[in-house]
mmCIF file of C-alpha atoms and ligand atoms in Angstrom:
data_model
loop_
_atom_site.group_PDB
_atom_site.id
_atom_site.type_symbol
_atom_site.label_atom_id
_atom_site.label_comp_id
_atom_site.label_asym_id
_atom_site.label_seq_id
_atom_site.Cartn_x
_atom_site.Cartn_y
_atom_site.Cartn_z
ATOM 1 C CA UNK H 1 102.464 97.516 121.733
ATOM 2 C CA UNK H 2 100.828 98.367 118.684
ATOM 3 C CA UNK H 3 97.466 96.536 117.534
ATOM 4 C CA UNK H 4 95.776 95.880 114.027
ATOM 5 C CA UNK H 5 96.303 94.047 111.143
ATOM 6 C CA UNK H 6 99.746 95.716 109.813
ATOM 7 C CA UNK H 7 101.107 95.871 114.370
ATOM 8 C CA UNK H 8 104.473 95.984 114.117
ATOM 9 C CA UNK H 9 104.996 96.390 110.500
ATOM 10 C CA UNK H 10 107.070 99.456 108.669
ATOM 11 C CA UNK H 11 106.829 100.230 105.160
ATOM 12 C CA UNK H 12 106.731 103.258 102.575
ATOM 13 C CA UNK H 13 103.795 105.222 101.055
ATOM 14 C CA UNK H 14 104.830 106.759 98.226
ATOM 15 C CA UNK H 15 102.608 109.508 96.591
ATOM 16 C CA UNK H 16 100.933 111.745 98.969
ATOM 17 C CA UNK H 17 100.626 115.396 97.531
ATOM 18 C CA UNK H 18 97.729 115.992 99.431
ATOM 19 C CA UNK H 19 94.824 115.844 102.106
ATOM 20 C CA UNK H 20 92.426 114.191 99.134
ATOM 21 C CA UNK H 21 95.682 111.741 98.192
ATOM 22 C CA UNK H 22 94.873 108.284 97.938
ATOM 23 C CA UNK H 23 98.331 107.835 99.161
ATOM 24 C CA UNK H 24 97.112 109.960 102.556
ATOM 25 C CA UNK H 25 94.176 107.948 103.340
ATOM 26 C CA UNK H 26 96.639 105.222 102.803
ATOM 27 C CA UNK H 27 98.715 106.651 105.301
ATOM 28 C CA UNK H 28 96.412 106.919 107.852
ATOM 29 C CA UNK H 29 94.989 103.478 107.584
ATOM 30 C CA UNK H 30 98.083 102.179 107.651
ATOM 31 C CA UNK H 31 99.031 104.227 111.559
ATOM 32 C CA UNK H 32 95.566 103.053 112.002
ATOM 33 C CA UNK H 33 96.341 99.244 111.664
ATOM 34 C CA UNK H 34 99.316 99.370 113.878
ATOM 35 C CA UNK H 35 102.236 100.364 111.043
ATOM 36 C CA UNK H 36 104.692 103.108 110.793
ATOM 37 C CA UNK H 37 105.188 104.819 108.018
ATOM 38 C CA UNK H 38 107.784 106.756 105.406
ATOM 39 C CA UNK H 39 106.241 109.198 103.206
ATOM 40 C CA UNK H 40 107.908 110.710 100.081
ATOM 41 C CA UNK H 41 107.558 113.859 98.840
ATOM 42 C CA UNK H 42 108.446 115.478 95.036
ATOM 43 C CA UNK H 43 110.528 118.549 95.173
ATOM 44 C CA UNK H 44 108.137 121.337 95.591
ATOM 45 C CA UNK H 45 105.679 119.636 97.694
ATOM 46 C CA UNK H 46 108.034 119.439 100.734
ATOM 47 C CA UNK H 47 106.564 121.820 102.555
ATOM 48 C CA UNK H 48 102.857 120.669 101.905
ATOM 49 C CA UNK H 49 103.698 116.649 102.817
ATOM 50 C CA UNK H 50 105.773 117.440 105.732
ATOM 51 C CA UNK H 51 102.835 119.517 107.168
ATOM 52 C CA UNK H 52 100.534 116.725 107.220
ATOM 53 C CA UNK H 53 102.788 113.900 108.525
ATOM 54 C CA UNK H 54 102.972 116.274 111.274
ATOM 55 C CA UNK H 55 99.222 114.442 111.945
ATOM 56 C CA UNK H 56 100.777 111.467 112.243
ATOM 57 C CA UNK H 57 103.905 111.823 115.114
ATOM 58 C CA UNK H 58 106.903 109.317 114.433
ATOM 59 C CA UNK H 59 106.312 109.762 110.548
ATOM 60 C CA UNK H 60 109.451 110.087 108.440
ATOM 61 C CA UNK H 61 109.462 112.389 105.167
ATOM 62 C CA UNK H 62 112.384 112.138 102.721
ATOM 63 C CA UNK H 63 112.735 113.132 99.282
ATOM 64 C CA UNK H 64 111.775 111.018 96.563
ATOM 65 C CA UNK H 65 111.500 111.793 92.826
ATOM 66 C CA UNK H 66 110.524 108.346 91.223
ATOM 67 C CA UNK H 67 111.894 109.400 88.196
ATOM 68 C CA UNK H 68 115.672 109.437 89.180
ATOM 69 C CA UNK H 69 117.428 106.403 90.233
ATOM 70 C CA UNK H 70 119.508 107.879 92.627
ATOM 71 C CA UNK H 71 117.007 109.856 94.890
ATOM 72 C CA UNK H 72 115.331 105.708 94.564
ATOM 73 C CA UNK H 73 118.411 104.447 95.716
ATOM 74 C CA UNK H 74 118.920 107.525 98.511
ATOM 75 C CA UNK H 75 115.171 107.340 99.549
ATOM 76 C CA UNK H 76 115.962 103.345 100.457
ATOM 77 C CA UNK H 77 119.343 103.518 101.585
ATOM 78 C CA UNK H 78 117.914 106.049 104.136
ATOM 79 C CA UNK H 79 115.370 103.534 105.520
ATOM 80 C CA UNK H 80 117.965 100.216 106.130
ATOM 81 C CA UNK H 81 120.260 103.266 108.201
ATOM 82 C CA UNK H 82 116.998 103.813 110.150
ATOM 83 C CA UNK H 83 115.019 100.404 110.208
ATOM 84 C CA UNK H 84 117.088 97.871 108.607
ATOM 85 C CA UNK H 85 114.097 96.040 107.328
ATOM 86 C CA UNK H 86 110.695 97.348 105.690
ATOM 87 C CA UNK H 87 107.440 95.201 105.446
ATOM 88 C CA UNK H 88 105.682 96.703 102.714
ATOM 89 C CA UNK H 89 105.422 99.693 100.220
ATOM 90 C CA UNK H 90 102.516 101.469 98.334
ATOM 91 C CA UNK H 91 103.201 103.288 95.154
ATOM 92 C CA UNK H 92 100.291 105.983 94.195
ATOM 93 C CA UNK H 93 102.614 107.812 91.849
ATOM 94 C CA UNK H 94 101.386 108.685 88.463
ATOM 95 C CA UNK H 95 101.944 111.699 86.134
ATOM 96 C CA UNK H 96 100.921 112.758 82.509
ATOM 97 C CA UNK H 97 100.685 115.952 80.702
ATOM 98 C CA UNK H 98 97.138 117.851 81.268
ATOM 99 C CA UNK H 99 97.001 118.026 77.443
ATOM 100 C CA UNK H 100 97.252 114.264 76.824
ATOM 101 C CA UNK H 101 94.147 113.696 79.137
ATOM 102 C CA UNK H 102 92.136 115.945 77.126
ATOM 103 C CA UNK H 103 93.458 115.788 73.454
ATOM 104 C CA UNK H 104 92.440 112.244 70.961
ATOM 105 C CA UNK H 105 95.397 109.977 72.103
ATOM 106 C CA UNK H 106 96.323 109.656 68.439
ATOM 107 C CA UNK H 107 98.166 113.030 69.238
ATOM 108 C CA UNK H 108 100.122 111.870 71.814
ATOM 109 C CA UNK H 109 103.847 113.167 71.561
ATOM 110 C CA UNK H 110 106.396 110.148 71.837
ATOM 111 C CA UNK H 111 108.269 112.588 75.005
ATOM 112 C CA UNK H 112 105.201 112.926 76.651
ATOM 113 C CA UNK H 113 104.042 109.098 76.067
ATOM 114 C CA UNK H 114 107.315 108.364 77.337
ATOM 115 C CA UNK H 115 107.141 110.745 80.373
ATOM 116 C CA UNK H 116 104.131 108.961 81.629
ATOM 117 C CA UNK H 117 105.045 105.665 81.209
ATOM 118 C CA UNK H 118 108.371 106.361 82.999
ATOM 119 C CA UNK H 119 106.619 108.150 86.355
ATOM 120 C CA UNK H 120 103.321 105.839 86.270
ATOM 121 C CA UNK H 121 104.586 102.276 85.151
ATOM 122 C CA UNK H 122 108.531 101.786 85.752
ATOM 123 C CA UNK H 123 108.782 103.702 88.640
ATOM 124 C CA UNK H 124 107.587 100.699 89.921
ATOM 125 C CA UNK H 125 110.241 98.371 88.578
ATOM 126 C CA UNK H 126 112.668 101.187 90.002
ATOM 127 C CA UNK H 127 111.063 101.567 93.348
ATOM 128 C CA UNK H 128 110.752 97.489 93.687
ATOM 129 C CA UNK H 129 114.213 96.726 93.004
ATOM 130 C CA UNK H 130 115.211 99.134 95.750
ATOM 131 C CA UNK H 131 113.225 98.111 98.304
ATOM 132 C CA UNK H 132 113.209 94.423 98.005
ATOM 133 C CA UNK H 133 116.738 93.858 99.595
ATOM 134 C CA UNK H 134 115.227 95.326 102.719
ATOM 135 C CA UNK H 135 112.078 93.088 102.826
ATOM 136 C CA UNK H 136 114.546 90.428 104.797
ATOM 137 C CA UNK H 137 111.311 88.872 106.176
ATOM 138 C CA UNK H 138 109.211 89.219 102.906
ATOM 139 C CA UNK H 139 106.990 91.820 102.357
ATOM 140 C CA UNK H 140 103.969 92.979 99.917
ATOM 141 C CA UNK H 141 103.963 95.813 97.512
ATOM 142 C CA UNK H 142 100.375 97.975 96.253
ATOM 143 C CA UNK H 143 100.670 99.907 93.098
ATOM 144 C CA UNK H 144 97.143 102.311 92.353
ATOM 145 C CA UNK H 145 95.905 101.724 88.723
ATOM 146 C CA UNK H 146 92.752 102.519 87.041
ATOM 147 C CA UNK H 147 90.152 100.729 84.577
ATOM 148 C CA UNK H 148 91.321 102.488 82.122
ATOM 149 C CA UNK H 149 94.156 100.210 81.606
ATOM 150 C CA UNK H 150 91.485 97.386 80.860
ATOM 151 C CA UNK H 151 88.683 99.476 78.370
ATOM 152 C CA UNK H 152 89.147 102.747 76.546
ATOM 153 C CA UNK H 153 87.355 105.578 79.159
ATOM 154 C CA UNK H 154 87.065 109.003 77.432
ATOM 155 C CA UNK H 155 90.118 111.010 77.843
ATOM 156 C CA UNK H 156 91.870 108.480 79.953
ATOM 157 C CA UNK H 157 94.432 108.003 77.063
ATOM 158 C CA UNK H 158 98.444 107.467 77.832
ATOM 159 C CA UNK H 159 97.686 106.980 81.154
ATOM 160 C CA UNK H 160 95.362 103.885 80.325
ATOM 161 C CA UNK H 161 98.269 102.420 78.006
ATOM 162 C CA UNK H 162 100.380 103.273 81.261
ATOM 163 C CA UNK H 163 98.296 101.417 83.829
ATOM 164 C CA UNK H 164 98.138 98.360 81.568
ATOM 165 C CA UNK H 165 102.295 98.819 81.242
ATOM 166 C CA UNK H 166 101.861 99.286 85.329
ATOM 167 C CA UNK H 167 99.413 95.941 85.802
ATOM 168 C CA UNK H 168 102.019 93.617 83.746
ATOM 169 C CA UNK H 169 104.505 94.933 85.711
ATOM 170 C CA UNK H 170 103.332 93.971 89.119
ATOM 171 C CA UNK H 171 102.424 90.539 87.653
ATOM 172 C CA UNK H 172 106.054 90.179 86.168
ATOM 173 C CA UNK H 173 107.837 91.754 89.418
ATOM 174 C CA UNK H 174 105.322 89.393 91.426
ATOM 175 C CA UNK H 175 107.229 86.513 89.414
ATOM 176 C CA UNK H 176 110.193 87.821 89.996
ATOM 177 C CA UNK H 177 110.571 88.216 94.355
ATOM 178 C CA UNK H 178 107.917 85.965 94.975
ATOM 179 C CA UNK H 179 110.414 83.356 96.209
ATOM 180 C CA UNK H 180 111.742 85.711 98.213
ATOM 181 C CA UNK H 181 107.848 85.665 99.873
ATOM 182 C CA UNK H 182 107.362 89.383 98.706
ATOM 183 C CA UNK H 183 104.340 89.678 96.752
ATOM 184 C CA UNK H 184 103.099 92.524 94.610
ATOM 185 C CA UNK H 185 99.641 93.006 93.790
ATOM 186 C CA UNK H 186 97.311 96.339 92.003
ATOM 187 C CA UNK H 187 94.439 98.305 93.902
ATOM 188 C CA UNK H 188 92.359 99.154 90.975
ATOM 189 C CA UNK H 189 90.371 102.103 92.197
ATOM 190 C CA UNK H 190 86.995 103.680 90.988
ATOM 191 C CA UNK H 191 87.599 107.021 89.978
ATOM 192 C CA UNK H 192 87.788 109.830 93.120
ATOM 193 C CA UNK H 193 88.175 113.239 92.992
ATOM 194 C CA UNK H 194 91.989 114.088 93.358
ATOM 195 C CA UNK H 195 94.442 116.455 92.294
ATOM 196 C CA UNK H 196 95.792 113.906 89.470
ATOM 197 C CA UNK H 197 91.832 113.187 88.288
ATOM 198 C CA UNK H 198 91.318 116.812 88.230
ATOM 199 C CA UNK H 199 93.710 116.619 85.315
ATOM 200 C CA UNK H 200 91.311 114.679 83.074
ATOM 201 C CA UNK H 201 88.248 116.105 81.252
ATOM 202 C CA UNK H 202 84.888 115.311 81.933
ATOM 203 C CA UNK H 203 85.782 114.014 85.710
ATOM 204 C CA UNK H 204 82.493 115.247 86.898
ATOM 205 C CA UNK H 205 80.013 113.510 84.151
ATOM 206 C CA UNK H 206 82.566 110.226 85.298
ATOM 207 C CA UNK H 207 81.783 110.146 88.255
ATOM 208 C CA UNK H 208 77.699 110.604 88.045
ATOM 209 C CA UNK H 209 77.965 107.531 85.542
ATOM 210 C CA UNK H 210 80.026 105.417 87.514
ATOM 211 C CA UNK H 211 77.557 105.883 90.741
ATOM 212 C CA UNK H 212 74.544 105.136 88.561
ATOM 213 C CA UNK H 213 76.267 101.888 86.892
ATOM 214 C CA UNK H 214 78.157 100.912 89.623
ATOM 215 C CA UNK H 215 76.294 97.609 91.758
ATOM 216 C CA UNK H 216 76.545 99.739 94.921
ATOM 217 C CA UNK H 217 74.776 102.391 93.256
ATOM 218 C CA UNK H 218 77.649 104.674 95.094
ATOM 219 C CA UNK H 219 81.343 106.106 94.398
ATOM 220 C CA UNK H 220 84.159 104.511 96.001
ATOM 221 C CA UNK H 221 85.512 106.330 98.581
ATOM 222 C CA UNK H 222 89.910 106.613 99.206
ATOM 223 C CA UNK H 223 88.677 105.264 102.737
ATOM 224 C CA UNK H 224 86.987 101.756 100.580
ATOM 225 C CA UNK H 225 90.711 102.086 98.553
ATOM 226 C CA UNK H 226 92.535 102.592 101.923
ATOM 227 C CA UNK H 227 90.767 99.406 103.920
ATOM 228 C CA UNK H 228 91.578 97.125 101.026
ATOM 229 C CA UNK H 229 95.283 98.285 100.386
ATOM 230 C CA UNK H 230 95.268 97.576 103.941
ATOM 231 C CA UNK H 231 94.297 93.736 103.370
ATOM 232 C CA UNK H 232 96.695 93.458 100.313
ATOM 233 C CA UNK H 233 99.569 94.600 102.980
ATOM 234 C CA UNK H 234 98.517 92.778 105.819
ATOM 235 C CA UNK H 235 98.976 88.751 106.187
ATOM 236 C CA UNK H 236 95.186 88.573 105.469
ATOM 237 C CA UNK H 237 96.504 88.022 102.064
ATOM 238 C CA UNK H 238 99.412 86.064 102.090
ATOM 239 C CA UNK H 239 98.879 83.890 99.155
ATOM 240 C CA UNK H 240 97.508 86.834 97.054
ATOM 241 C CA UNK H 241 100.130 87.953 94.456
ATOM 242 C CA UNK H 242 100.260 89.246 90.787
ATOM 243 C CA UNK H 243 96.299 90.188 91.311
ATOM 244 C CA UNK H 244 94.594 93.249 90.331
ATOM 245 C CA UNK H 245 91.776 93.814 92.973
ATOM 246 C CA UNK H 246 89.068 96.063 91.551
ATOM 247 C CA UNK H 247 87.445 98.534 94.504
ATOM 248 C CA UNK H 248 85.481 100.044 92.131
ATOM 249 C CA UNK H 249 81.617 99.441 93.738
ATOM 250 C CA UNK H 250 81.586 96.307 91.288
ATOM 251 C CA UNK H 251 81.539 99.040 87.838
ATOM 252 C CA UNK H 252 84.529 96.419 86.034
ATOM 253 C CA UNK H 253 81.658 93.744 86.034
ATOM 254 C CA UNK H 254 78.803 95.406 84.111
ATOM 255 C CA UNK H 255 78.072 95.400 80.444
ATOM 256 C CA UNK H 256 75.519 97.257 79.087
ATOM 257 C CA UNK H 257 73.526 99.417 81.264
ATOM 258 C CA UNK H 258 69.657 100.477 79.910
ATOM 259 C CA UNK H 259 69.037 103.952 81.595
ATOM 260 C CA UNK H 260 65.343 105.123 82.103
ATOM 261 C CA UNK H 261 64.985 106.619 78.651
ATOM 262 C CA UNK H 262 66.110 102.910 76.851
HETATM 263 P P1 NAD F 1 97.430 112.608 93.691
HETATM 264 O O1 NAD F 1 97.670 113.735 92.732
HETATM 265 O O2 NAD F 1 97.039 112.974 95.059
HETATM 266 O O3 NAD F 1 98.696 111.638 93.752
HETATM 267 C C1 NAD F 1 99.587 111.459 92.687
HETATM 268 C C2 NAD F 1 100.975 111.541 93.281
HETATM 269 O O4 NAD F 1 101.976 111.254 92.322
HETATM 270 C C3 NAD F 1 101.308 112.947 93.851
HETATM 271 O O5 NAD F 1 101.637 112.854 95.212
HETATM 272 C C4 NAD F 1 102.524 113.373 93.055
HETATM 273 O O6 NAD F 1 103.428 114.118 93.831
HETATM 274 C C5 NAD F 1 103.101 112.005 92.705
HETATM 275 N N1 NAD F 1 104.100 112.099 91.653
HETATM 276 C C6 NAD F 1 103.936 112.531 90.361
HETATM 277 N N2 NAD F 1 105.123 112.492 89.722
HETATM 278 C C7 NAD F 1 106.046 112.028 90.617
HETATM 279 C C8 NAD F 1 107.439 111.771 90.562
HETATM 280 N N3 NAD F 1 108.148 111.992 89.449
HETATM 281 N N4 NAD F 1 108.060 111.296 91.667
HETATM 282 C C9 NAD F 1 107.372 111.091 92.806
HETATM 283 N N5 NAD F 1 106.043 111.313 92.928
HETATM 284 C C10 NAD F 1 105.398 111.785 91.842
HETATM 285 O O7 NAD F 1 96.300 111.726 92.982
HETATM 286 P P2 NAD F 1 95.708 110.286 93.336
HETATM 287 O O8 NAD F 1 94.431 110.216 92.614
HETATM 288 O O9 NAD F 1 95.741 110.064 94.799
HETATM 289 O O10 NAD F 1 96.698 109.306 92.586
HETATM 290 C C11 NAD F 1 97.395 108.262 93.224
HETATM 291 C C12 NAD F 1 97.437 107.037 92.339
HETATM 292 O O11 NAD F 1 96.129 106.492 92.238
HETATM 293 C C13 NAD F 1 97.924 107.291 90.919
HETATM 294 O O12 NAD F 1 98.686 106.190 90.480
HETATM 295 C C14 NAD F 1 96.615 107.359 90.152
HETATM 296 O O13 NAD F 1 96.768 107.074 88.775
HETATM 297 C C15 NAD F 1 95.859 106.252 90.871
HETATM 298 N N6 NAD F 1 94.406 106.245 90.672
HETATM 299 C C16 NAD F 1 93.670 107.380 90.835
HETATM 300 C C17 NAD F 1 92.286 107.337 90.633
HETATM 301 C C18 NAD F 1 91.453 108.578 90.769
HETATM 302 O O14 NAD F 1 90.347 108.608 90.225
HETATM 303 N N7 NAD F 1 91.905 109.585 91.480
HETATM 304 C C19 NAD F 1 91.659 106.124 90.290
HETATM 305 C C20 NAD F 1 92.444 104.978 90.157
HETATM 306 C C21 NAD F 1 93.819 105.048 90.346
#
């Protein structure tokens, strides 16, 4: 009999491309606390995703591009044939255009604005109203967003106005099923080094200022994002829902910081 916080629970993790994922360390606190899991992988990273589930026996991998309704639908219907229920899902899905995330975001193009609001903010919507029917015993749901949907951060851009489209979601979808005792709530992570956040410009110099400003005087780590999904999922925080939860080291509270020179 499986132990920890999420023992007996199943649910989805949605978004691992990678061993540096946030989605991964996700994963694997998830296993850790007792769950199993279903991973999801976009067309050409099959191969890649199904290699590390391998880590973690009794993991299932099935297609899912969050952008079409019916591999949503597929992905889902897939899961009641095989569990009939799930307990919880994390969505760490986000795409936009390398040239959005580096360009003033008065130049935006209306298809690309569009593309990343479709893969980074209603995939959720999409993905929720899926997976709901098959939280028969309720359930909790953990979208990744970023500070950048709160202030303007240099080169953050379309996918800032995403993440704010992505935060109002979870508090409207967290109206929605929350008499159905699902609850949907946002990790708001500090920024790590990923594939996606290789995308924007000036990651490094990011980084460096965040650990200097930051009240930890540190980086968060995908293990501090993993832990605290983790509580979100678990009945730890069963009258948590429609919250963003900054793991960030504390950065979202500071104003103004004077550096040596000031
Ligand atoms: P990542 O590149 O490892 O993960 C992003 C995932 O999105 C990938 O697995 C990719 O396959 C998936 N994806 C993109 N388009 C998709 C589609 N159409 N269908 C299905 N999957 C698709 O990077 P990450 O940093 O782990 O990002 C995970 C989440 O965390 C994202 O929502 C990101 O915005 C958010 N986030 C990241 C940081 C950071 O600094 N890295 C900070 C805060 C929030």
């Amino acid at each position: 009999m499986a132990e920890g916080l999420l023992a007996g629970k199943r649910g989805v993790v949605l978004g691992v491309a990678n061993d540096k994922s946030i989605a991964w360390a996700c994963a694997q606190e998830c296993v850790a606390q007792g769950a199993e899991i279903a991973l999801n992988y976009l067309g050409p990273l099959e191969k890649r995703v199904r290699a590390l589930a391998e880590k973690i026996p009794g993991t299932t991998v099935l297609e899912c591009d969050v952008t079409e309704d019916e591999q949503i639908e597929a992905f889902f219907a897939q899961l009641k044939e095989q569990w009939g229920k799930i307990d919880f899902v994390i969505h760490s899905v986000a795409f936009a255009e390398r040239e959005d995330l580096k360009n003033p975001f008065i130049q935006t193009p209306r298809k690309n604005f569009a593309t990343a609001m479709d893969v980074s903010a209603y995939s959720l919507v999409g993905v929720c109203r899926e997976a709901a029917p098959l939280m028969t015993e309720g359930g909790s749901i953990v979208a990744m967003t970023y500070y950048g949907a709160e202030k303007v951060l240099p080169n953050y851009n379309v996918m800032g106005v995403a993440k704010a489209a992505l935060e109002a979601c979870c508090r409207y979808l967290a109206s929605d099923l929350g008499a159905q005792g699902i609850r949907v709530n946002c990790v708001s992570a500090g920024p790590l080094r990923t594939l996606s956040a290789s995308a924007i410009a000036g990651m490094r110099k990011m980084l460096k200022a965040n650990a200097d400003t930051a009240p930890l005087r540190r980086n968060t780590t995908v293990d501090d994002v993993a832990k605290s999904t983790v509580y979100l999922l678990s009945d730890m925080s069963s009258g948590v829902t429609g919250e963003t939860h900054h793991v960030d080291c504390g950065y979202n509270i500071m104003g103004l910081t004077l550096t040596e020179e000031a």
